[in-house]
CSV table of C-alpha atoms in Angstrom, one decimal:
chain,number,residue,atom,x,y,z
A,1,UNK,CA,27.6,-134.2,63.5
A,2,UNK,CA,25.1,-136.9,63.2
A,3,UNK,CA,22.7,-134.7,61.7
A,4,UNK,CA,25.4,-133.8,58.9
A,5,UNK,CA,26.2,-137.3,58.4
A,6,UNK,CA,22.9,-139.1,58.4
A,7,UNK,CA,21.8,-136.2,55.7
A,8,UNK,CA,24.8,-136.6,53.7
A,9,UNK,CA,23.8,-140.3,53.1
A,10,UNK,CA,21.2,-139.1,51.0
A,11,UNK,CA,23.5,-137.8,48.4
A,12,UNK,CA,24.1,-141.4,47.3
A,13,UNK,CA,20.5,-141.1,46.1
A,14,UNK,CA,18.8,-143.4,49.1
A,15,UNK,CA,16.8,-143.0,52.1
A,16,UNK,CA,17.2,-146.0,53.8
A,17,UNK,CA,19.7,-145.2,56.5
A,18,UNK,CA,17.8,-141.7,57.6
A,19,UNK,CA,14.8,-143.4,57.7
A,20,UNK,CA,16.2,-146.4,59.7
A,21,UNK,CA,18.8,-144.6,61.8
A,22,UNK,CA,16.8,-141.0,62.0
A,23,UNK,CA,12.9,-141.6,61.8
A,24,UNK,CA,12.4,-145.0,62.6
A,25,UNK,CA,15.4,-145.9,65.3
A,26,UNK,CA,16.0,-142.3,67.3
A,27,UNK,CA,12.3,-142.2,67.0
A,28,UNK,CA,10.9,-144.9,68.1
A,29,UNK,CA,13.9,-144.9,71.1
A,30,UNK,CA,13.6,-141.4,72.4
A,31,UNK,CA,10.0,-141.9,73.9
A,32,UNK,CA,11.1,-145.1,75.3
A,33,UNK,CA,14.3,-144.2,77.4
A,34,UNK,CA,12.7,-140.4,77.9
A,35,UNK,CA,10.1,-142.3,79.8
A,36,UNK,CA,12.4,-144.9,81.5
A,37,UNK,CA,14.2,-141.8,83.1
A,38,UNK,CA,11.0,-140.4,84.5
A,39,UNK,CA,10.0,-143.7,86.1
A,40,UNK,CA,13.2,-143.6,87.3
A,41,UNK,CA,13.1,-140.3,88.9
A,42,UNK,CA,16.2,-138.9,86.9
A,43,UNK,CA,14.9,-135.4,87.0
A,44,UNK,CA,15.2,-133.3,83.9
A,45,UNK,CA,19.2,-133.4,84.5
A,46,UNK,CA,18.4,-137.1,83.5
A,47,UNK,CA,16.0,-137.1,81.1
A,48,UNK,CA,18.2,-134.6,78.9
A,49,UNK,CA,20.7,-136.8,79.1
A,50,UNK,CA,19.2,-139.9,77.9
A,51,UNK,CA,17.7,-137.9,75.5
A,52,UNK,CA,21.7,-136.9,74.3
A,53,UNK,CA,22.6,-140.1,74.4
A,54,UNK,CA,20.0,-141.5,71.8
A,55,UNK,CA,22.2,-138.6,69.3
A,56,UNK,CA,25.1,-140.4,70.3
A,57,UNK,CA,24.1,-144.0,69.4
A,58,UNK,CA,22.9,-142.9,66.0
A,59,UNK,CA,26.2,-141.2,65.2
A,60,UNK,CA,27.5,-144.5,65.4
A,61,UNK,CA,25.2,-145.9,62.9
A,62,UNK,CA,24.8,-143.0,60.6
A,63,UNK,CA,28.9,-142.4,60.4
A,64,UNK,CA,29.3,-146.3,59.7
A,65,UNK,CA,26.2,-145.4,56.9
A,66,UNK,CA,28.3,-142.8,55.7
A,67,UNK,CA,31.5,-144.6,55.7
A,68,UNK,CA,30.5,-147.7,54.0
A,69,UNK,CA,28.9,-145.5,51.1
A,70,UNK,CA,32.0,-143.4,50.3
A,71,UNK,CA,34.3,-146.9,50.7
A,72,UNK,CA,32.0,-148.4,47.9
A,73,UNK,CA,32.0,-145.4,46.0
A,74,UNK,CA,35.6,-144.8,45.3
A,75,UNK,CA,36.1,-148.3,44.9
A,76,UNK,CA,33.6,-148.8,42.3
A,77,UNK,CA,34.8,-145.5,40.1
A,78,UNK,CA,38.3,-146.6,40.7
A,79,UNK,CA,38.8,-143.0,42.4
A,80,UNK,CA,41.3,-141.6,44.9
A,81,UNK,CA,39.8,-139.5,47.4
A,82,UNK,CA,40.6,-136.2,47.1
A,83,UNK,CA,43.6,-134.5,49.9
A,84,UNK,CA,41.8,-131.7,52.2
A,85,UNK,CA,42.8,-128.2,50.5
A,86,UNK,CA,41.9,-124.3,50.9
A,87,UNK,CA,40.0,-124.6,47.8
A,88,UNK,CA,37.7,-127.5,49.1
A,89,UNK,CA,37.6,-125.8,52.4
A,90,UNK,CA,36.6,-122.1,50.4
A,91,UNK,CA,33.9,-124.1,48.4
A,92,UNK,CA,32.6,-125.9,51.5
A,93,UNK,CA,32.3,-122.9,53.6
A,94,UNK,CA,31.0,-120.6,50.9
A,95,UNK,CA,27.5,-122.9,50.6
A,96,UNK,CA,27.5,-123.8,54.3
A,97,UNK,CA,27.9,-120.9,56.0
A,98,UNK,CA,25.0,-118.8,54.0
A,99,UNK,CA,23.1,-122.0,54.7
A,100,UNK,CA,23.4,-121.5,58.6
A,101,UNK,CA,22.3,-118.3,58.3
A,102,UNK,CA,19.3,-119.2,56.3
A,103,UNK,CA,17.8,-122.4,58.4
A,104,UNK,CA,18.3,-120.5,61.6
A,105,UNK,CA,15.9,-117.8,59.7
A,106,UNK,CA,14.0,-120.3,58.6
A,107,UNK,CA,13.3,-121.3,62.7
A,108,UNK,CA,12.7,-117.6,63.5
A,109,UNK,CA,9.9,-117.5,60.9
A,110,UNK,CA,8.2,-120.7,62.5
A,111,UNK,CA,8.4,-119.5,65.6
A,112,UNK,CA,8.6,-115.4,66.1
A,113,UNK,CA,4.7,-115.3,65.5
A,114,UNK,CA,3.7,-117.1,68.8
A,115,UNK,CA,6.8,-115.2,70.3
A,116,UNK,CA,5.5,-112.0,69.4
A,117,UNK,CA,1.8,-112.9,70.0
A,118,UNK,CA,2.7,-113.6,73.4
A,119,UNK,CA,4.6,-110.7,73.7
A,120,UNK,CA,1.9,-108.1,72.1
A,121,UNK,CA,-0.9,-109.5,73.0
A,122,UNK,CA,-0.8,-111.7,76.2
A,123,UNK,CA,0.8,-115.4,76.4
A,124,UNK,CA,-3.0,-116.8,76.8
A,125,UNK,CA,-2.9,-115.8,73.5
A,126,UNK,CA,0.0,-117.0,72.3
A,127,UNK,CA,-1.3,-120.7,73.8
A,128,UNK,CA,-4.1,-120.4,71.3
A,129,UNK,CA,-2.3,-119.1,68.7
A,130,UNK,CA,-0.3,-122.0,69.0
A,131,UNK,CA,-3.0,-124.5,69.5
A,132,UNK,CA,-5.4,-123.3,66.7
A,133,UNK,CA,-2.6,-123.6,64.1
A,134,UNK,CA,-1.3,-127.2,64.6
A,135,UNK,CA,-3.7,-128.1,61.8
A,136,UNK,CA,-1.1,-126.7,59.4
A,137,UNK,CA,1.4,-129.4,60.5
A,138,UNK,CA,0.7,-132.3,58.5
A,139,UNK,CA,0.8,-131.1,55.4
A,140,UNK,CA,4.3,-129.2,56.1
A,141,UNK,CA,5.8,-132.7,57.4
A,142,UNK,CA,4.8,-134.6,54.3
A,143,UNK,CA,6.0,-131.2,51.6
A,144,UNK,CA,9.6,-131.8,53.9
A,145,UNK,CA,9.1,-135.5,53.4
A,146,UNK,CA,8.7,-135.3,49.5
A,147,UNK,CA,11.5,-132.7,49.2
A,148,UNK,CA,14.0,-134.6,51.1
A,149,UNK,CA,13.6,-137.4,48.6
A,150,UNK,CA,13.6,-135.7,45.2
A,151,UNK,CA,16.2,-132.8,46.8
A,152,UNK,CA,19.1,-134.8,45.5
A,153,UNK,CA,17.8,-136.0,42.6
A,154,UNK,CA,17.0,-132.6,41.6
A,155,UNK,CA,20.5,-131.4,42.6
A,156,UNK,CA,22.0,-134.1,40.3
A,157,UNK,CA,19.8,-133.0,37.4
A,158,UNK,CA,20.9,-128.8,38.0
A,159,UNK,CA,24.5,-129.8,38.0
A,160,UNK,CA,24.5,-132.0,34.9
A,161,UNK,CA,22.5,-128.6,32.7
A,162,UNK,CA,19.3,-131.7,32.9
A,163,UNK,CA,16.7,-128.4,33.6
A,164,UNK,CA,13.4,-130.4,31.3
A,165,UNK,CA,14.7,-133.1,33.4
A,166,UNK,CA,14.1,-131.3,36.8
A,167,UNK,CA,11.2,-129.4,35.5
A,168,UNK,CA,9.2,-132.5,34.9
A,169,UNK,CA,10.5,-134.0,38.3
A,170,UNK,CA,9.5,-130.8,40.7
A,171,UNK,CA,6.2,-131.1,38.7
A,172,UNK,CA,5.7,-134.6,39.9
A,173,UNK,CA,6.5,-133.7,42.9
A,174,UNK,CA,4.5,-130.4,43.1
A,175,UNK,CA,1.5,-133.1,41.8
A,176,UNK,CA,1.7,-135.3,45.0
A,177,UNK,CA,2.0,-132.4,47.3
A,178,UNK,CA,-1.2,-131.3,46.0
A,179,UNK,CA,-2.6,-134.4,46.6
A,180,UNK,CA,-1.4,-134.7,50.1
A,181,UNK,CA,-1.9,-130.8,51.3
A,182,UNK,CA,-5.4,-129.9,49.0
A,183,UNK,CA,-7.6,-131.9,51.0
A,184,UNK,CA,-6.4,-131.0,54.4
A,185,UNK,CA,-6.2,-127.5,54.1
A,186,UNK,CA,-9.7,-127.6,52.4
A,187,UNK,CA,-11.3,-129.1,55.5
A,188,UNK,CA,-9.3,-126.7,57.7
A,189,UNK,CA,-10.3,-124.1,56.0
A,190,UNK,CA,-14.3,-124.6,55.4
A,191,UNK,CA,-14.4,-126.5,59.0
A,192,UNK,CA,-11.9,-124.2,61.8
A,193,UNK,CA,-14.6,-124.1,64.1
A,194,UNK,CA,-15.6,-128.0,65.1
A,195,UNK,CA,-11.2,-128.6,63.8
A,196,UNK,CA,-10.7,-126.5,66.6
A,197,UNK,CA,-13.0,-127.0,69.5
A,198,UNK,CA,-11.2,-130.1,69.9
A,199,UNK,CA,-8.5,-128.2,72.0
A,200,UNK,CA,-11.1,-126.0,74.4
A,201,UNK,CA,-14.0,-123.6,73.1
A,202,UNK,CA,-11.6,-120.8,73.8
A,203,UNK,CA,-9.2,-122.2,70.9
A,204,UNK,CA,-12.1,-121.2,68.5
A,205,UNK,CA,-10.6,-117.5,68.8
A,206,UNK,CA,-8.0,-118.3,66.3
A,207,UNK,CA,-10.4,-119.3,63.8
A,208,UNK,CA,-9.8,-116.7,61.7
A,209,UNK,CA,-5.7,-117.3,61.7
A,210,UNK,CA,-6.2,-121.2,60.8
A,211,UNK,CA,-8.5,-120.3,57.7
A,212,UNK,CA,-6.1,-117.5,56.3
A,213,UNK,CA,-3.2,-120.3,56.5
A,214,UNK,CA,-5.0,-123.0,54.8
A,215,UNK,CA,-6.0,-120.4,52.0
A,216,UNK,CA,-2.3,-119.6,51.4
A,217,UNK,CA,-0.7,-123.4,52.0
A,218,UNK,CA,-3.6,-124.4,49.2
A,219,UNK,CA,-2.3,-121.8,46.9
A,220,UNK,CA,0.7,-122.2,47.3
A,221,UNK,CA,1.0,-126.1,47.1
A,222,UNK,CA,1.0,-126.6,43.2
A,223,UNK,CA,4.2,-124.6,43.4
A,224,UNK,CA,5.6,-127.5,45.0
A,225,UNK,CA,9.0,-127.6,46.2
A,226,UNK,CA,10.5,-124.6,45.1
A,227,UNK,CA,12.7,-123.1,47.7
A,228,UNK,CA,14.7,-126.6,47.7
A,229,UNK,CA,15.5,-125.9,43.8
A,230,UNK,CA,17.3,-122.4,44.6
A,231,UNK,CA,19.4,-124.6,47.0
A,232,UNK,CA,19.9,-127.8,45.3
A,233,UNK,CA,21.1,-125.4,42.4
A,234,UNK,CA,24.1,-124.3,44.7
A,235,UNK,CA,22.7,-121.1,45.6
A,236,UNK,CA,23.0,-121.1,48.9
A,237,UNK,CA,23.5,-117.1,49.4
A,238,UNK,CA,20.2,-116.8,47.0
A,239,UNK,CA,18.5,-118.8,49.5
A,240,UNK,CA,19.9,-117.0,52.5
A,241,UNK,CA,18.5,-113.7,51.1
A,242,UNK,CA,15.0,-115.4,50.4
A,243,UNK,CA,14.7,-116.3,53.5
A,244,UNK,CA,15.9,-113.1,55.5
A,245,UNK,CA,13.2,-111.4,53.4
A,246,UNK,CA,10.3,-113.8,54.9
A,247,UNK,CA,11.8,-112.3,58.3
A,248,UNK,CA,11.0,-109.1,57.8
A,249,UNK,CA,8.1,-109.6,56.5
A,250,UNK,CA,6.6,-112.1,59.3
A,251,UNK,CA,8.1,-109.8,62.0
A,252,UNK,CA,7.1,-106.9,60.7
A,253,UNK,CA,3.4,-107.6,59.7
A,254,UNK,CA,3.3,-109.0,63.3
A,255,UNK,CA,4.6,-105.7,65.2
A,256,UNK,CA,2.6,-103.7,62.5
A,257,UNK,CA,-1.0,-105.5,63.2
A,258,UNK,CA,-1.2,-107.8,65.7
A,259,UNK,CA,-1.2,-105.4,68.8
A,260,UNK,CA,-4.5,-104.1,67.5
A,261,UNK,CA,-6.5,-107.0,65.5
A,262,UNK,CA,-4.9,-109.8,67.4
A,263,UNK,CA,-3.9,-113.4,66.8
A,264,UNK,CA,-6.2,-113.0,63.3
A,265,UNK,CA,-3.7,-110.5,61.9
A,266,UNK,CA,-0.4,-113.0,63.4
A,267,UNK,CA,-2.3,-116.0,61.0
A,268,UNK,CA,-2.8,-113.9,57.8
A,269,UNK,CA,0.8,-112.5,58.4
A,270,UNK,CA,2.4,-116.0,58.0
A,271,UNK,CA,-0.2,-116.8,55.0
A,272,UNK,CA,2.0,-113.6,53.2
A,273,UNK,CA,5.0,-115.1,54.4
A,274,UNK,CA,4.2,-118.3,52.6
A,275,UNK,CA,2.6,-116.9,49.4
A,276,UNK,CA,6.1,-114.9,49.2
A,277,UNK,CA,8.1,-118.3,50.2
A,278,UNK,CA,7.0,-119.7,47.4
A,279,UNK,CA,6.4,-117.1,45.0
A,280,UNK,CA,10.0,-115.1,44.9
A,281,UNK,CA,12.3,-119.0,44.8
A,282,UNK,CA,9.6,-119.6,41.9
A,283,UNK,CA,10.0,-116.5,39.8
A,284,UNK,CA,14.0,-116.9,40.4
A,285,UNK,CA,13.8,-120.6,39.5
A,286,UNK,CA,12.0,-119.5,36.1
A,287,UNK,CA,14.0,-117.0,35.2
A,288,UNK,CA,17.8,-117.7,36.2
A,289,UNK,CA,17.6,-121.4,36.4
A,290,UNK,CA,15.1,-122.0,33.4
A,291,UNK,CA,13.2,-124.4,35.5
A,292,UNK,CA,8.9,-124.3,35.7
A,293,UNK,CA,7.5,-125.9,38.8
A,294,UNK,CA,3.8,-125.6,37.5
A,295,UNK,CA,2.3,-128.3,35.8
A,296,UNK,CA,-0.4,-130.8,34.7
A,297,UNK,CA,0.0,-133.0,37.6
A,298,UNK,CA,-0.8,-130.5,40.2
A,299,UNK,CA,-3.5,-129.2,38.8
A,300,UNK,CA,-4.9,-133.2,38.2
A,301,UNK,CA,-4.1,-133.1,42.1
A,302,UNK,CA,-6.2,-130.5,42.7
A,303,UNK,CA,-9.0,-131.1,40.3
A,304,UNK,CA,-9.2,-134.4,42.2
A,305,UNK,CA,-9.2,-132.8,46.1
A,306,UNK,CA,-12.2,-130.6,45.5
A,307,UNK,CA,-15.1,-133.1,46.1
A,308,UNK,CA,-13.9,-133.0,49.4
A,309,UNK,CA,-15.5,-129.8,49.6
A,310,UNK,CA,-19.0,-131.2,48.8
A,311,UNK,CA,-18.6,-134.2,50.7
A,312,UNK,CA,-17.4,-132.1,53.8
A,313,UNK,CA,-20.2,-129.7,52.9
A,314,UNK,CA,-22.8,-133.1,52.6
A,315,UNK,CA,-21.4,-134.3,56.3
A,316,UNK,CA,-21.5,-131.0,57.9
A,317,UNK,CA,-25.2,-131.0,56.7
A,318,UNK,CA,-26.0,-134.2,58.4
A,319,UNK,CA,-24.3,-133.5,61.2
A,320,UNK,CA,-26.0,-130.4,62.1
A,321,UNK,CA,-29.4,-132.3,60.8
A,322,UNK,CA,-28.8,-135.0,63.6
A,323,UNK,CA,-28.0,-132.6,66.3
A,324,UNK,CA,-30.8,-130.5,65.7
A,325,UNK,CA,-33.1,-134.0,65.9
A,326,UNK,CA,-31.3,-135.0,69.1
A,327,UNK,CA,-32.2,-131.5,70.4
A,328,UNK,CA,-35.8,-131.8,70.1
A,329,UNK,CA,-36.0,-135.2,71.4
A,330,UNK,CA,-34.0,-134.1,74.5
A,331,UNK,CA,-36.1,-130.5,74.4
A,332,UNK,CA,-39.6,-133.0,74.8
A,333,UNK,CA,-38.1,-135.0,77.6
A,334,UNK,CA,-37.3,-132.1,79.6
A,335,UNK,CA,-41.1,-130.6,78.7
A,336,UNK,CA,-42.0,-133.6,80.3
A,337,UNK,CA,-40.1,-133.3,83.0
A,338,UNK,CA,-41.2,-130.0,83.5
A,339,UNK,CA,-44.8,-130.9,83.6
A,340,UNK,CA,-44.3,-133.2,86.2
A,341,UNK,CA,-42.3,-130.9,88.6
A,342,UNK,CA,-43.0,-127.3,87.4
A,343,UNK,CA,-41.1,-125.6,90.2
A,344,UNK,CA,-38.1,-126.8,88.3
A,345,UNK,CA,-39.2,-124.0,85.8
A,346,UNK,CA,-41.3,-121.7,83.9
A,347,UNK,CA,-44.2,-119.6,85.6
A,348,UNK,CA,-46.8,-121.0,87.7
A,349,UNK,CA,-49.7,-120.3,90.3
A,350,UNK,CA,-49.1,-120.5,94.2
A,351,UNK,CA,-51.8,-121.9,96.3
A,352,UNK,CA,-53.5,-118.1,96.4
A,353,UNK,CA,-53.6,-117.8,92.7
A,354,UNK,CA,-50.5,-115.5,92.3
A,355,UNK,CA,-48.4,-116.3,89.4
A,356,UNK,CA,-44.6,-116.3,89.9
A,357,UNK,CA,-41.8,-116.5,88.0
A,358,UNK,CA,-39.7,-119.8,88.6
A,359,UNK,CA,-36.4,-121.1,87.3
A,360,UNK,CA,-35.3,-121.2,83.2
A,361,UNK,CA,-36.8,-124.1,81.7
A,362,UNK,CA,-34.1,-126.9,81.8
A,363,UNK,CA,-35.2,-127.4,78.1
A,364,UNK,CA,-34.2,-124.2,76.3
A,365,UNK,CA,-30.9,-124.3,78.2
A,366,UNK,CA,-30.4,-128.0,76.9
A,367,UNK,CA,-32.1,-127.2,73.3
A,368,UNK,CA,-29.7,-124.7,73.0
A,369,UNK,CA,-26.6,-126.7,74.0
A,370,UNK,CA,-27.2,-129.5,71.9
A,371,UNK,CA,-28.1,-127.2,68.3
A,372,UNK,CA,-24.1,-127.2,68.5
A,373,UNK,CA,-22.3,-129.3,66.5
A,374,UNK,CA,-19.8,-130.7,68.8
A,375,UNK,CA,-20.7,-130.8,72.8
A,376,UNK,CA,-18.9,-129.4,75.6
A,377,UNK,CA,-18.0,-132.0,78.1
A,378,UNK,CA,-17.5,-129.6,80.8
A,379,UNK,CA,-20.4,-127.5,80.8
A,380,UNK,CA,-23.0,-130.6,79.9
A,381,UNK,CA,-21.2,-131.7,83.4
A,382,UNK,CA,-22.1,-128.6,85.2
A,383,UNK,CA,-25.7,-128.5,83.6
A,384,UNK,CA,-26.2,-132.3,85.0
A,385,UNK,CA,-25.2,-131.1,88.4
A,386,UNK,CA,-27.4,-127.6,88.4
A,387,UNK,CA,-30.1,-129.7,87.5
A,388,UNK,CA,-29.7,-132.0,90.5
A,389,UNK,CA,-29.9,-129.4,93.0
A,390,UNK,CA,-33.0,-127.9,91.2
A,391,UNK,CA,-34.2,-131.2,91.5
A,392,UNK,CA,-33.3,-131.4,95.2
A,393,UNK,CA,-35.0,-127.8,96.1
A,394,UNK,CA,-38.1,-129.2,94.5
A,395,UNK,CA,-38.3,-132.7,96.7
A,396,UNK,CA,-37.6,-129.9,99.9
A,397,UNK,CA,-40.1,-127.8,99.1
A,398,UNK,CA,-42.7,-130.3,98.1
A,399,UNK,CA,-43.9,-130.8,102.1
A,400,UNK,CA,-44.3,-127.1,102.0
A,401,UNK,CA,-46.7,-126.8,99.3
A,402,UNK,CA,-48.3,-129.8,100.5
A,403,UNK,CA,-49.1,-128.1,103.5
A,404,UNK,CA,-50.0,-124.9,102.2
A,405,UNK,CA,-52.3,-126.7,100.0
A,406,UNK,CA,-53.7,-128.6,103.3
A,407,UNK,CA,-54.5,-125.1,105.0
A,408,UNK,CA,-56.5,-123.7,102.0
């Protein structure tokens, strides 16, 4: 209920009271009293509960939102609101109830990849399915941001026959998603391998899924918000079907390929399903509903996003200049050290001229690890501590070379 109402608000063309009530207030509360309840030793029981009851206290603020809006609304028209009927109750349930079916599609297609991954493939999988493809969440939260704000407007437009009207707006708005998603899905794209050994070197495995993502989210972005328009036209049942289609598509491509080229084919499976998400509202948009979403402003967008290419090709460059520097210093050190102790490493002579092969030479095993971009914690940890011990049986075997060297 507070969902409906805090949303309906937004039909009175403003955003202050979700924002306040919904992204701001619950928001910045949950956390808060989620965390109280642990320190408290509620339990889960608990923490669901005070969880709930943040809902609650914004359904007090969002129906007295709601409220105040339709008091000044019919009292500034002079209007009489309207008795409830069959034929207000038809017309309600005959959007809303193709509009259930469609957003709890629209969760199965987030979420049946890493379902099925986990399923298909193993559920260590799945974890880095998951992992490898938060990248893609940004720019999704700020398209959802820009459609909840023009989504009205545009709806207002449609039922008023304003299509040039809501062309130019969804071209605006298709201009500033550009700008927002371009240069993030450029650097996930040309980058997945440093982006993602953030999480763990095993993350790197869904490389290939991240990339085929960001290819399809920067195609698709200039389209801006397209699916919105088939709904803000009143064509909920349109939108249902759209939706059921990406389904079937994103399930089936998954059972189809993933058991045999992995989490790879799950990623390029839900880059079709967007290219399609966008693509079929688009065509239908154009051709029923006589509105264009491309335009000059998102291809300004884009024209402007792609020197992040060179200066993400520039950095990468300097990067890998600096490491490989670092690694030769540290490569000389341990040559150094090696000198000075050489049963750390590397072949040498016993006392009766008999040449032996000793450990690896600390410095290829550190010249290697620091030629990569971005250093593992954990095994510079472990490299620290084999080196230790080395150095330990050195200082233990030292007396016995001294003495053999006595009785020669």
């Amino acid at each position: 209920l507070h969902s409906v109402l805090v949303s309906g608000t937004r039909g009175f063309n403003t955003m202050i009271p979700q924002t306040l009530i919904e992204r701001v207030g619950r928001a910045t509360a949950m956390p808060m009293v989620v965390a109280i309840a642990v320190g408290l030793g509620m339990g889960p029981v608990g923490v669901g509960a005070c969880w709930a009851a943040t809902t609650v206290v914004a359904l007090i603020f969002s129906s007295r939102a709601m409220a105040k809006r339709v008091k000044r609304a019919t009292e500034n028209k002079g209007l009489v609101p309207v008795a409830p009927s069959r034929e207000i109750a038809r017309d309600f349930w005959s959007f809303t109830a193709p509009r259930a079916v469609g957003q709890t599609a629209e969760v199965a297609v987030n979420w049946i990849d890493t379902v099925l991954v986990g399923v298909l493939v193993s559920t260590t999988a799945a974890g880095i399915y998951a992992s490898g493809t938060r990248y893609i969440l940004p720019g999704i939260y700020a398209a959802n941001a820009l459609m909840q704000v023009t989504g009205p407007r545009i709806s207002g437009m449609l039922s008023k026959g304003d299509k040039h009207e809501a062309s130019q707006l969804i071209k605006v708005v298709a201009g500033w998603q550009s700008a927002v998603m371009w240069p993030i899905y450029l650097i996930t794209a040309l980058f997945p391998s440093p982006l993602l050994r953030v999480f763990g070197p095993e993350v790197v495995a869904a490389k290939g899924a991240l990339v085929a993502i960001s290819v399809a989210m920067l195609v698709t972005a200039p389209a801006g918000p397209v699916a919105s328009v088939i709904l803000m036209a009143g064509r909920s049942r349109q939108a249902m079907f759209n939706t059921l289609v990406l389904v079937v598509i994103n399930v089936g491509g998954n059972l189809l390929f993933v058991p045999k080229h992995g989490i790879t084919a799950a990623g390029m499976t839900w880059g079709a399903t967007i290219l399609v998400a966008a693509l079929l509202p688009g065509w239908q948009a154009a051709r029923s509903l006589g509105v264009a979403t491309l335009g000059r402003p998102a291809f300004v967008a884009v024209a402007v996003a792609l020197p992040v290419y060179h200066a993400g090709q520039q950095g990468a460059g300097q990067g890998q200049v600096g490491a490989q520097r670092h690694a030769r210093q540290r490569a000389h050190h341990d040559e150094r050290q090696h000198v000075a102790c050489p049963k750390l490493g590397g072949p040498h002579e016993d006392g009766d001229g008999q040449r032996h092969a000793g450990q690896p030479a600390a410095g290829q095993a550190e010249t290697a690890h620091y030629l990569e971009p971005q250093r593992d914690g954990q095994r510079r940890t472990q490299e620290i501590a084999a080196q230790k011990r080395r150095l330990d049986v050195a200082r233990r075997l030292q007396p016995v070379l001294h003495e053999k060297q006595h009785q020669r």
